[in-house]
Coordinates of C-alpha atoms and ligand atoms in Angstrom, one line a residue:
M1 CA 0.0 0.0 0.0
S2 CA 1.4 3.4 -0.8
D3 CA 0.3 7.0 -0.2
E4 CA -0.9 7.2 -3.8
A5 CA -3.2 4.1 -3.5
A6 CA -6.9 4.9 -3.3
P7 CA -7.9 5.2 0.4
P8 CA -9.8 2.2 1.7
P9 CA -13.6 2.8 1.8
H10 CA -15.2 3.1 5.2
F11 CA -18.7 3.9 6.4
I12 CA -18.3 7.6 6.6
R13 CA -17.1 7.8 3.0
H14 CA -20.2 5.9 2.0
V15 CA -22.3 8.4 3.9
V16 CA -20.6 11.3 2.0
E17 CA -20.9 9.5 -1.3
D18 CA -24.6 8.8 -0.7
D19 CA -25.2 12.5 0.2
L20 CA -23.5 13.6 -3.0
R21 CA -25.6 11.2 -5.0
T22 CA -28.9 12.4 -3.5
D23 CA -27.6 16.1 -3.5
K24 CA -28.4 16.4 0.2
W25 CA -26.1 19.3 0.7
G26 CA -26.2 20.8 -2.7
G27 CA -22.9 19.1 -3.7
R28 CA -21.0 20.6 -0.8
V29 CA -18.7 18.7 1.6
V30 CA -17.6 20.7 4.6
T31 CA -15.9 19.0 7.5
R32 CA -14.1 20.4 10.5
F33 CA -11.5 19.5 13.0
P34 CA -12.5 21.1 16.3
P35 CA -9.7 20.9 18.9
E36 CA -10.0 22.5 22.3
P37 CA -6.8 24.5 22.8
N38 CA -6.2 23.0 26.2
G39 CA -3.2 20.8 25.4
Y40 CA -1.0 19.5 22.5
L41 CA -2.5 17.2 19.9
H42 CA -1.9 13.5 20.3
I43 CA -1.8 10.6 17.9
G44 CA -5.6 10.0 18.4
H45 CA -6.2 13.5 17.1
S46 CA -4.2 12.7 14.0
K47 CA -6.8 10.1 13.1
A48 CA -9.5 12.7 13.3
I49 CA -7.3 15.2 11.3
C50 CA -6.6 12.6 8.6
L51 CA -10.3 11.7 8.4
N52 CA -11.7 15.2 8.2
F53 CA -9.1 16.8 6.0
G54 CA -8.9 13.6 4.0
L55 CA -12.6 13.5 3.2
A56 CA -12.6 17.2 2.2
A57 CA -9.7 16.6 -0.1
D58 CA -11.1 13.5 -1.7
F59 CA -14.5 15.1 -2.4
G60 CA -13.3 18.5 -3.4
G61 CA -14.7 20.0 -0.2
T62 CA -13.2 22.1 2.6
C63 CA -12.1 21.3 6.1
H64 CA -12.3 24.0 8.8
L65 CA -9.9 24.3 11.7
R66 CA -12.1 25.4 14.5
F67 CA -10.8 26.0 18.0
D68 CA -13.5 25.0 20.5
D69 CA -12.3 27.7 22.9
T70 CA -15.2 27.9 25.3
N71 CA -13.4 27.2 28.6
P72 CA -11.0 30.1 29.3
T73 CA -9.6 28.5 32.5
K74 CA -7.8 25.8 30.6
E75 CA -7.0 27.3 27.2
N76 CA -4.1 29.4 25.9
V77 CA -2.3 30.7 22.9
E78 CA 0.7 28.3 23.2
Y79 CA -1.8 25.5 22.6
V80 CA -3.4 27.2 19.6
E81 CA 0.0 27.7 18.0
S82 CA 1.2 24.1 18.7
I83 CA -2.0 22.7 17.2
K84 CA -1.6 24.7 14.0
A85 CA 2.1 23.7 13.7
D86 CA 1.2 20.0 14.2
I87 CA -1.6 20.0 11.6
R88 CA 0.7 21.7 9.1
W89 CA 3.5 19.3 9.8
L90 CA 1.1 16.4 9.2
G91 CA 0.6 17.8 5.8
F92 CA -2.8 19.5 6.0
D93 CA -3.9 23.0 5.2
W94 CA -7.1 24.7 6.2
G95 CA -6.6 27.7 3.9
P96 CA -8.6 30.6 5.1
H97 CA -10.9 28.5 7.2
E98 CA -9.5 29.1 10.6
Y99 CA -12.3 29.7 13.1
Y100 CA -12.8 30.1 16.8
A101 CA -16.0 29.3 18.7
S102 CA -15.2 32.5 20.7
D103 CA -15.8 34.5 17.5
Y104 CA -19.4 33.3 17.7
F105 CA -20.0 34.2 21.4
E106 CA -22.4 37.1 20.5
Q107 CA -24.4 34.9 18.1
L108 CA -24.5 32.1 20.6
Y109 CA -25.7 34.5 23.3
Q110 CA -28.5 35.8 21.0
W111 CA -29.6 32.3 20.3
A112 CA -29.7 31.6 24.0
E113 CA -32.0 34.5 24.5
E114 CA -34.1 33.2 21.7
L115 CA -34.4 29.8 23.4
I116 CA -35.6 31.6 26.6
R117 CA -38.1 33.6 24.7
R118 CA -39.5 30.4 23.1
G119 CA -39.8 28.9 26.5
L120 CA -37.1 26.4 25.8
A121 CA -34.5 27.6 28.3
Y122 CA -34.5 29.0 31.8
V123 CA -32.1 30.3 34.4
D124 CA -31.6 27.9 37.2
D125 CA -30.4 29.0 40.7
L126 CA -29.6 25.5 41.9
S127 CA -26.0 24.9 42.9
A128 CA -23.9 22.5 40.8
D129 CA -24.3 19.8 43.5
E130 CA -28.0 20.2 43.6
I131 CA -28.3 20.0 39.8
R132 CA -26.3 16.8 39.9
A133 CA -28.6 15.4 42.7
Y134 CA -31.7 16.4 40.7
R135 CA -30.4 14.8 37.5
G136 CA -31.3 11.3 38.5
T137 CA -29.4 8.2 37.3
L138 CA -29.5 5.9 34.4
T139 CA -32.3 4.0 36.1
E140 CA -34.1 6.8 37.8
P141 CA -35.6 9.8 36.2
G142 CA -34.5 13.3 37.2
R143 CA -36.5 15.8 39.2
E144 CA -37.5 19.2 37.9
S145 CA -35.8 22.3 39.3
P146 CA -38.1 24.6 41.3
Y147 CA -36.8 27.4 39.0
R148 CA -37.9 25.6 35.8
T149 CA -41.2 27.3 35.8
R150 CA -40.0 30.8 36.3
S151 CA -41.3 33.3 33.7
V152 CA -39.6 34.1 30.4
E153 CA -39.1 37.7 31.6
E154 CA -37.4 36.7 34.8
S155 CA -35.1 34.3 33.0
L156 CA -34.2 36.9 30.4
D157 CA -33.5 39.5 33.1
L158 CA -31.3 37.1 35.1
F159 CA -29.5 35.9 32.0
R160 CA -28.7 39.4 31.0
R161 CA -27.4 40.1 34.5
M162 CA -25.3 36.9 34.3
R163 CA -23.7 38.3 31.2
A164 CA -23.2 41.7 32.9
G165 CA -21.1 40.0 35.6
E166 CA -23.5 40.7 38.4
F167 CA -23.3 37.2 39.9
E168 CA -20.5 35.0 41.4
D169 CA -19.1 32.0 39.5
G170 CA -21.5 29.1 39.9
A171 CA -24.4 31.2 41.3
R172 CA -26.7 30.4 38.4
V173 CA -26.7 28.6 35.0
L174 CA -28.8 28.7 31.9
R175 CA -30.4 25.3 31.1
A176 CA -32.3 24.0 28.2
K177 CA -35.9 23.0 29.1
I178 CA -36.2 19.5 27.5
D179 CA -37.2 16.5 29.6
M180 CA -36.1 15.6 33.1
A181 CA -37.5 12.1 32.6
S182 CA -35.6 11.4 29.4
P183 CA -33.8 8.0 29.4
N184 CA -30.9 10.0 27.9
V185 CA -29.3 11.9 30.8
N186 CA -27.9 14.5 28.3
M187 CA -31.5 15.5 27.6
R188 CA -32.4 16.2 31.2
D189 CA -32.3 20.0 30.9
P190 CA -28.6 20.2 30.1
T191 CA -26.6 23.3 31.1
L192 CA -26.0 25.7 28.2
Y193 CA -24.2 28.6 30.0
R194 CA -22.3 29.0 33.2
I195 CA -20.8 32.0 34.9
R196 CA -17.0 32.1 34.7
R197 CA -15.6 35.5 35.5
T198 CA -12.3 34.6 33.9
P199 CA -10.6 36.5 31.0
H200 CA -10.4 34.6 27.8
H201 CA -7.3 34.4 25.6
R202 CA -9.1 36.0 22.7
T203 CA -12.1 37.9 24.0
G204 CA -10.4 39.4 27.0
D205 CA -12.8 40.3 29.8
A206 CA -15.7 40.9 27.4
W207 CA -17.6 37.9 28.9
S208 CA -18.6 36.7 32.3
I209 CA -20.5 33.7 31.0
Y210 CA -19.3 31.0 28.7
P211 CA -21.3 28.5 26.6
M212 CA -20.9 24.7 27.4
Y213 CA -19.3 22.6 24.7
D214 CA -22.6 20.8 24.0
Y215 CA -24.2 24.1 23.2
A216 CA -21.4 25.8 21.4
H217 CA -20.4 22.9 19.2
P218 CA -23.5 22.2 17.2
L219 CA -24.3 25.9 16.8
S220 CA -20.7 26.6 15.6
D221 CA -21.1 23.8 13.1
S222 CA -24.3 25.3 12.0
I223 CA -22.8 28.8 11.6
E224 CA -20.0 27.4 9.4
R225 CA -22.5 25.4 7.4
V226 CA -20.7 22.2 8.1
T227 CA -22.2 19.2 6.3
H228 CA -20.7 16.2 8.1
S229 CA -19.8 16.8 11.8
I230 CA -17.6 13.8 12.5
C231 CA -16.8 13.1 16.1
T232 CA -15.9 10.2 18.4
L233 CA -18.3 7.6 19.7
E234 CA -18.7 9.0 23.2
Y235 CA -20.7 11.8 21.5
A236 CA -23.3 9.5 20.2
D237 CA -25.4 10.1 23.3
H238 CA -25.1 13.8 22.8
R239 CA -26.4 13.7 19.2
P240 CA -30.1 14.1 20.4
L241 CA -29.1 17.3 22.0
Y242 CA -27.2 18.4 18.9
D243 CA -30.3 17.8 16.8
W244 CA -32.6 19.3 19.4
L245 CA -30.7 22.6 19.4
C246 CA -30.7 23.0 15.7
E247 CA -34.4 22.1 15.5
A248 CA -35.4 24.3 18.4
L249 CA -33.7 27.3 16.8
G250 CA -34.8 26.4 13.3
I251 CA -31.3 26.8 11.9
Y252 CA -29.1 25.0 9.4
H253 CA -28.7 21.5 10.7
P254 CA -25.4 19.5 10.0
Q255 CA -25.3 15.8 10.4
Q256 CA -23.3 14.4 13.3
I257 CA -21.5 11.1 12.6
E258 CA -19.6 9.1 15.2
F259 CA -16.5 6.9 14.8
A260 CA -14.3 4.9 17.1
R261 CA -11.5 6.6 18.9
L262 CA -7.9 5.6 18.3
N263 CA -6.4 3.9 21.3
L264 CA -2.9 2.7 21.8
P265 CA -1.7 0.5 24.6
Y266 CA 1.0 1.4 27.2
T267 CA 0.2 5.1 27.0
V268 CA -2.6 7.6 27.9
M269 CA -4.4 9.7 25.4
S270 CA -6.3 12.2 27.4
K271 CA -5.0 15.8 27.4
R272 CA -5.7 16.1 31.1
K273 CA -3.5 13.2 31.9
L274 CA -0.8 14.2 29.5
L275 CA -0.8 17.7 31.1
A276 CA -0.4 16.1 34.5
L277 CA 2.7 14.3 33.3
V278 CA 4.2 17.5 32.0
E279 CA 3.3 19.5 35.1
D280 CA 4.7 16.9 37.4
G281 CA 7.9 16.7 35.5
R282 CA 7.5 13.0 34.7
V283 CA 8.5 13.8 31.1
A284 CA 10.6 16.6 29.5
G285 CA 7.6 18.4 28.1
W286 CA 4.7 17.9 25.7
D287 CA 7.2 17.0 23.0
D288 CA 9.1 14.4 25.1
P289 CA 9.7 11.6 22.5
R290 CA 8.0 9.2 24.9
M291 CA 4.7 11.2 24.8
P292 CA 2.0 10.0 22.4
T293 CA 1.7 13.6 21.2
I294 CA 2.3 14.6 17.6
S295 CA 5.2 16.8 18.7
G296 CA 6.6 13.9 20.7
F297 CA 6.5 11.6 17.6
R298 CA 8.1 14.4 15.5
R299 CA 10.9 14.9 18.0
R300 CA 11.4 11.1 18.1
G301 CA 11.9 11.0 14.4
Y302 CA 8.5 9.9 13.0
T303 CA 7.6 11.2 9.6
P304 CA 4.2 12.7 8.8
E305 CA 3.9 10.2 6.0
A306 CA 4.3 7.3 8.4
I307 CA 1.6 8.7 10.8
R308 CA -0.8 9.4 7.9
R309 CA -0.3 5.9 6.5
F310 CA -0.9 4.4 10.0
C311 CA -4.1 6.4 10.4
E312 CA -5.3 5.2 7.0
R313 CA -4.5 1.5 7.8
V314 CA -6.2 1.7 11.2
G315 CA -9.4 2.5 9.3
V316 CA -12.6 4.0 10.5
A317 CA -14.6 1.7 12.8
R318 CA -17.8 2.0 14.7
T319 CA -16.6 0.1 17.8
D320 CA -13.7 1.1 20.1
G321 CA -10.6 -1.1 20.2
M322 CA -6.9 -1.0 20.8
V323 CA -4.5 -0.7 17.9
D324 CA -1.2 -2.7 18.1
V325 CA 1.8 -0.4 18.5
A326 CA 3.6 -2.6 16.0
L327 CA 1.3 -1.2 13.2
L328 CA 2.6 2.3 13.9
E329 CA 6.2 1.1 14.2
H330 CA 5.8 -0.8 10.9
A331 CA 4.6 2.3 9.1
V332 CA 7.6 4.4 10.2
R333 CA 10.2 1.6 9.4
E334 CA 8.7 1.3 6.0
D335 CA 9.1 5.0 5.4
L336 CA 12.6 5.4 6.9
N337 CA 13.9 2.3 5.2
K338 CA 13.6 4.1 2.0
V339 CA 14.9 7.6 3.0
A340 CA 17.2 7.2 6.0
P341 CA 20.9 7.1 5.2
R342 CA 22.8 4.3 7.0
A343 CA 25.6 5.0 9.4
M344 CA 27.6 3.0 12.0
A345 CA 27.3 3.8 15.7
V346 CA 28.4 1.7 18.6
L347 CA 25.9 2.2 21.5
R348 CA 27.6 0.0 24.2
P349 CA 31.2 0.0 23.2
I350 CA 34.1 -2.3 23.9
R351 CA 37.6 -2.0 22.4
L352 CA 38.7 -4.3 19.6
V353 CA 42.5 -4.3 18.9
L354 CA 43.7 -5.8 15.7
E355 CA 47.2 -7.0 16.7
N356 CA 48.6 -7.4 13.2
Y357 CA 47.2 -4.1 11.8
P358 CA 50.0 -1.5 11.4
E359 CA 50.1 1.1 14.1
G360 CA 49.3 4.5 12.8
Q361 CA 47.7 3.2 9.5
V362 CA 44.3 4.5 8.5
E363 CA 42.2 3.3 5.6
E364 CA 39.1 4.8 4.1
M365 CA 36.5 2.1 3.7
E366 CA 33.8 2.7 1.2
A367 CA 30.3 2.3 2.7
V368 CA 26.9 2.2 1.0
N369 CA 24.6 5.0 2.2
N370 CA 21.4 3.1 1.4
P371 CA 21.2 -0.3 -0.1
E372 CA 17.5 0.5 -0.9
D373 CA 18.5 3.5 -3.0
P374 CA 21.8 3.4 -5.0
A375 CA 21.3 7.0 -5.9
M376 CA 22.2 7.9 -2.3
G377 CA 25.7 6.9 -3.1
T378 CA 28.6 5.9 -0.8
R379 CA 30.8 7.5 1.8
R380 CA 34.2 6.8 3.3
V381 CA 34.6 5.6 6.8
P382 CA 38.0 5.7 8.5
F383 CA 39.4 2.3 9.7
S384 CA 42.4 1.7 12.0
R385 CA 44.0 -0.6 14.5
V386 CA 41.8 0.1 17.4
L387 CA 38.0 0.0 17.0
Y388 CA 34.9 0.0 19.1
I389 CA 32.4 -2.8 18.6
E390 CA 29.2 -3.5 20.6
R391 CA 29.8 -5.3 23.9
D392 CA 27.0 -7.6 22.8
D393 CA 28.9 -8.7 19.7
F394 CA 31.5 -10.5 21.8
R395 CA 30.9 -13.5 24.1
E396 CA 33.5 -15.3 26.0
D397 CA 31.3 -18.4 26.3
P398 CA 29.2 -18.1 23.1
P399 CA 25.8 -20.0 23.0
K400 CA 25.0 -22.2 20.0
K401 CA 24.3 -20.3 16.8
Y402 CA 26.1 -17.2 18.1
F403 CA 27.8 -16.0 14.9
R404 CA 29.6 -13.0 16.3
L405 CA 33.0 -12.7 18.0
A406 CA 34.1 -15.3 20.6
P407 CA 37.6 -16.7 21.4
G408 CA 38.9 -18.4 18.2
A409 CA 35.8 -17.3 16.1
E410 CA 35.9 -15.3 12.9
V411 CA 33.6 -12.4 12.0
R412 CA 33.2 -9.8 9.2
L413 CA 33.7 -6.2 10.1
R414 CA 31.2 -4.4 7.9
Y415 CA 32.8 -2.8 4.8
A416 CA 36.3 -3.8 6.1
Y417 CA 38.0 -7.2 6.9
L418 CA 37.5 -10.6 8.3
V419 CA 38.9 -10.7 11.9
R420 CA 39.6 -13.7 14.2
C421 CA 39.5 -13.3 18.0
T422 CA 42.8 -14.2 19.7
G423 CA 41.9 -13.4 23.3
V424 CA 40.8 -10.8 25.7
V425 CA 42.2 -8.4 28.3
K426 CA 40.4 -8.4 31.6
D427 CA 40.3 -6.0 34.4
P428 CA 42.4 -7.7 37.1
A429 CA 40.2 -6.4 39.9
T430 CA 36.8 -7.4 38.5
G431 CA 37.5 -10.0 35.9
E432 CA 35.5 -8.0 33.4
V433 CA 36.5 -8.2 29.8
V434 CA 37.7 -4.6 28.9
E435 CA 39.3 -5.3 25.5
V436 CA 39.0 -7.9 22.7
R437 CA 42.1 -8.9 20.8
A438 CA 42.0 -10.1 17.2
T439 CA 44.0 -10.5 14.0
Y440 CA 42.7 -9.4 10.6
D441 CA 43.1 -11.1 7.3
P442 CA 44.7 -8.5 5.0
A443 CA 43.5 -10.5 1.9
S444 CA 39.8 -10.1 2.9
R445 CA 39.4 -6.4 2.3
G446 CA 35.8 -5.7 1.4
G447 CA 34.7 -8.6 3.5
D448 CA 35.4 -11.8 1.5
A449 CA 38.2 -14.2 1.8
P450 CA 40.0 -15.2 -1.4
D451 CA 39.9 -18.9 -0.3
G452 CA 36.1 -18.7 -0.2
R453 CA 35.8 -19.7 3.5
K454 CA 32.4 -18.9 4.9
V455 CA 32.0 -16.3 7.7
R456 CA 28.4 -15.9 8.8
G457 CA 28.5 -13.0 11.2
T458 CA 28.9 -9.3 10.2
I459 CA 29.2 -6.7 12.9
H460 CA 29.6 -2.9 12.8
W461 CA 32.4 -0.8 14.3
V462 CA 33.9 2.6 14.5
S463 CA 37.5 3.7 14.7
V464 CA 38.4 4.9 18.2
A465 CA 40.7 7.6 16.9
H466 CA 38.1 9.0 14.6
A467 CA 34.8 8.4 16.3
V468 CA 32.7 11.1 17.7
Q469 CA 31.0 10.8 21.1
A470 CA 27.3 11.1 21.1
E471 CA 24.4 10.8 23.6
V472 CA 21.9 8.3 22.5
R473 CA 18.4 8.0 24.0
L474 CA 16.7 4.7 23.9
Y475 CA 13.0 4.6 24.7
D476 CA 10.6 2.0 25.9
H477 CA 6.8 2.3 26.6
L478 CA 6.0 5.2 28.9
F479 CA 3.8 2.8 31.0
T480 CA 4.2 -0.8 32.0
A481 CA 0.4 -1.3 32.0
A482 CA -1.4 -1.8 28.7
D483 CA -4.2 0.4 29.9
P484 CA -2.8 2.8 32.6
A485 CA -6.0 4.8 32.7
A486 CA -7.9 1.8 34.1
A487 CA -6.0 2.1 37.4
E488 CA -7.1 4.5 40.1
D489 CA -3.8 6.4 39.7
F490 CA -2.7 6.1 36.2
K491 CA 0.8 7.3 37.1
A492 CA 1.3 4.2 39.2
S493 CA 2.3 2.2 36.2
L494 CA 4.8 4.8 34.8
N495 CA 7.7 2.8 33.4
P496 CA 10.9 3.7 35.3
H497 CA 13.0 2.4 32.4
S498 CA 11.2 4.3 29.6
L499 CA 14.3 6.3 28.9
E500 CA 17.8 4.9 28.8
T501 CA 20.6 7.2 27.9
V502 CA 23.9 5.8 26.7
T503 CA 27.2 7.3 25.7
A504 CA 27.8 6.0 22.2
W505 CA 30.5 6.4 19.6
V506 CA 29.5 7.3 16.1
E507 CA 31.3 7.5 12.8
P508 CA 32.8 11.0 12.2
A509 CA 30.4 12.0 9.4
L510 CA 27.6 12.1 12.0
A511 CA 29.1 15.0 13.9
G512 CA 27.6 17.4 11.4
A513 CA 24.2 15.7 11.2
A514 CA 21.4 18.3 11.0
P515 CA 19.0 18.6 13.9
G516 CA 15.9 16.6 13.0
S517 CA 17.7 14.5 10.4
R518 CA 17.0 10.8 10.4
W519 CA 19.4 7.9 10.2
Q520 CA 19.6 4.2 10.3
F521 CA 22.3 3.0 12.6
E522 CA 23.3 -0.3 11.2
R523 CA 21.8 -3.2 13.2
T524 CA 20.4 -1.0 16.0
G525 CA 17.6 1.0 14.6
Y526 CA 16.4 4.3 13.2
F527 CA 17.6 7.5 15.0
C528 CA 16.8 11.2 14.8
V529 CA 19.1 14.0 15.8
D530 CA 17.3 15.6 18.7
P531 CA 16.2 19.1 17.5
V532 CA 16.4 20.6 21.0
D533 CA 19.4 19.2 22.8
S534 CA 21.8 18.2 20.1
T535 CA 25.0 20.3 19.4
P536 CA 27.8 19.7 16.8
R537 CA 30.1 19.2 19.8
R538 CA 27.9 16.6 21.4
P539 CA 25.3 15.2 19.0
V540 CA 22.2 13.7 20.7
F541 CA 20.3 10.9 18.9
N542 CA 16.8 9.7 19.8
R543 CA 15.9 6.2 18.8
T544 CA 12.8 6.4 16.7
V545 CA 12.3 2.7 16.5
A546 CA 14.4 -0.5 16.7
L547 CA 15.0 -2.5 13.5
R548 CA 13.2 -5.6 14.6
D549 CA 9.9 -5.7 12.9
S550 CA 7.5 -7.8 14.8
W551 CA 4.6 -6.6 12.6
A552 CA 6.2 -7.9 9.5
K553 CA 6.4 -11.3 11.2
V554 CA 2.8 -11.2 12.2
E555 CA 1.8 -10.3 8.7
R556 CA 3.8 -13.2 7.2
A557 CA 2.3 -15.7 9.6
Ligands
ATP1 P1 -8.8 14.5 25.1 O1 -9.6 13.4 25.7 O2 -7.4 14.1 24.7 O3 -8.9 15.8 25.8 P2 -10.8 15.6 23.4 O4 -11.7 14.8 22.5 O5 -11.3 16.2 24.6 O6 -9.5 14.7 23.7 P3 -10.6 17.7 21.5 O7 -9.6 18.8 21.4 O8 -11.9 18.1 21.9 O9 -10.0 16.7 22.6 O10 -10.5 16.8 20.2 C1 -10.7 17.3 18.9 C2 -11.2 16.3 18.0 O11 -10.3 15.2 18.0 C3 -12.5 15.8 18.5 O12 -13.4 15.8 17.3 C4 -12.3 14.4 19.0 O13 -13.4 13.6 18.7 C5 -11.1 14.0 18.2 N1 -10.3 13.0 19.0 C6 -9.8 13.2 20.2 N2 -9.2 12.1 20.7 C7 -9.3 11.2 19.7 C8 -8.9 9.8 19.5 N3 -8.3 9.1 20.5 N4 -9.2 9.2 18.3 C9 -9.8 9.8 17.3 N5 -10.2 11.1 17.4 C10 -10.0 11.8 18.6
MG2 MG1 -13.2 17.4 23.7

């Protein structure tokens, strides 16, 4: 499957196609992505972004970016800017269609007065706790507020004074007058407006009352003449209210359609929880590469192509489920395999001394930059008598089928020579192997012996005298529990080993690697130069993903 392939059909596409066929919306397709600017976007949002922008693009429509900024206590401009940057990075463009629910505050207010005049809304003086108590339960009907029957004039007067800032936060609310006995709790006179004498990041202190999401959302959709208002399944129970509001006001009425949220295991995907991790210093910020945020994935080295392809493959379902992380990792490997230049880096080094290699001699070995793409050419890597290899690539007591270095065993040094281990040097105090000794076969330059003897193992290396020290960050799941949110305290299952930092040695060409550039370190994975902490003096590499591809195995099986 490639980006160019036709997107797989799903039920929302079918709805849009049917609507075009029956001319339900006069040939228009208008979708929207409506984030609340109270945090950074996460990978779940990217599914909604790909879906909404993708449908608009596929059917010649438009997709609006609308900030649902109705709660001034939690929202700010940093979040607005990060959301825009992340959507652009994913490859989508809203053109001139950047909207804010706060731009509609006056119209929303006027409609609220209209509902009062029509006898469909009232000001309630019950406290929040009382309203909750009166609401009833799933099995018991609610009770009507004593204020429900107050006159239109009185409600109008109180509502205007709420707006004017005459009352304390929480003193009163505006509620829709629907049905306290409705089996759907959302229809039991839902709150439409509450008092919040808090300045707003866009409207300043113009407002003392703010609309609830369930009120602002459908009416914003209506103002923008959205055709398909696509949201996640938990809003299915709110759809009757969405429809009721449009009908009660007799205004343009978009169609709400629900789809399943994207969930990934071993992480959390609620902005409130992600914010708690940031505020408690459990991670280095919203863009910490362990975070499931779009900015975290970007800093970790994911490509927008990989995330888009992942979202496409996940598909659009009508029931919630978990998606295997391997599917996401597969998408990024697939992409980076084609584009990431190869390099050699030793993450956990041990010295390898070639006893018969002349002291002071340096050879430039020709190395392929990307076997998948000959156009990426070759480079020269300095080789000398003393090298670093991975500690793991040597075993004093090798298990069966261990084809790397061991006393007496022969191995191929990538792009260089065959070498045979002659012994080790140990730390006399601890007995630990601190150096591996070997001889090289000068006739095997390039990696093949003239006598045709078979050597199965190939390992990577760097020359000690030429290598550059780098910090390498290796990541594991942020949580040890598959569903951390299921526990009372989701932080209880934070993985103490989610970040491991090692001091590695990398080939000299990597010293100048551009921040954000992506590489494959032979045999150890894909890495990205950290755009924040890396310096030419001390490059920092984040491991995007290891090379092992469990998904490919699953697919083959
Ligand atoms: P959170 O729980 O993280 O705060 P939210 O739904 O409150 O998420 P919004 O900013 O309101 O966050 O989300 C904007 C849009 O993204 C909504 O239409 C929402 O349905 C969609 N969305 C949020 N999370 C997911 C998810 N996990 N999968 C798919 N779509 C999502
Ligand atoms: Mg929301």
